[in-house]
Amino acid sequence: MEQVVFFRFQALQQLFKDNFILNSKGLRGNTLAGSEDIEMCLAIECLGYEIWYDDQLRFYHNVDEKRLEWNYLLKLKSSIASNFPLMEPYRYIILRDSGSYGGFLMKQIPSLVWNFCFTQLLYLVKPKPKNQVFRLTYQYQLIGLFKNFGMSLKTFRKIKPILLNQP
């Protein structure tokens, strides 16, 4: 699922004047969790810009057949979900949470556990494809939170001086 993203040049200049570097490194090997477009949007939103989406925009391109298969979608959703903790530092800054960043992350656990348990049960009762996607998403978000907790803290320390003091 290719996406096209446009950024205001002024926002990019503002980010990179402070030597901002993305955590996401793009697609590598068999991993599908690039997420650099999401990370860039979140960083720009931290600067006070709005993120817009227009469903009337249309871009056409050729897509490899295997990227239209169900297994590819499941692998893609799993990869993106497992990287969600790496995006949480940006959400913390956008929301202007008053607590510590570690506390902010810990507050995510109850809802993740609830969503994980609910979607597991839902899939057992109704094993529809849509429910399989939800189940995998929350499963990998929960795994990702524990797997990437340290990296999330490191990311926060890296972006805090650049993005937290913005108006």
Short mmCIF file of N, CA and C in Angstrom, two decimals, residues 70 122-123 125-133:
data_model
loop_
_atom_site.label_atom_id
_atom_site.label_comp_id
_atom_site.label_asym_id
_atom_site.label_seq_id
_atom_site.Cartn_x
_atom_site.Cartn_y
_atom_site.Cartn_z
N TRP A 70 -3.54 -11.57 0.96
CA TRP A 70 -3.96 -11.46 2.35
C TRP A 70 -2.77 -11.61 3.31
N LEU A 122 -12.91 -12.20 20.36
CA LEU A 122 -13.72 -11.93 19.18
C LEU A 122 -13.33 -12.84 18.03
N TYR A 123 -12.04 -13.03 17.83
CA TYR A 123 -11.59 -13.88 16.73
C TYR A 123 -11.97 -15.35 16.97
N VAL A 125 -14.64 -16.36 18.57
CA VAL A 125 -16.09 -16.45 18.37
C VAL A 125 -16.45 -16.27 16.90
N LYS A 126 -15.83 -15.28 16.26
CA LYS A 126 -16.10 -14.98 14.85
C LYS A 126 -14.79 -14.86 14.09
N PRO A 127 -14.27 -15.98 13.60
CA PRO A 127 -12.96 -15.93 12.92
C PRO A 127 -13.02 -15.36 11.50
N LYS A 128 -13.50 -14.12 11.40
CA LYS A 128 -13.57 -13.44 10.11
C LYS A 128 -12.23 -12.77 9.82
N PRO A 129 -11.92 -12.54 8.55
CA PRO A 129 -10.64 -11.90 8.21
C PRO A 129 -10.42 -10.56 8.90
N LYS A 130 -11.47 -9.72 8.98
CA LYS A 130 -11.33 -8.41 9.63
C LYS A 130 -10.92 -8.58 11.10
N ASN A 131 -11.52 -9.55 11.77
CA ASN A 131 -11.20 -9.79 13.17
C ASN A 131 -9.78 -10.33 13.32
N GLN A 132 -9.30 -11.06 12.32
CA GLN A 132 -7.91 -11.54 12.36
C GLN A 132 -6.94 -10.37 12.31
N VAL A 133 -7.26 -9.37 11.52
CA VAL A 133 -6.40 -8.18 11.43
C VAL A 133 -6.37 -7.45 12.77
#
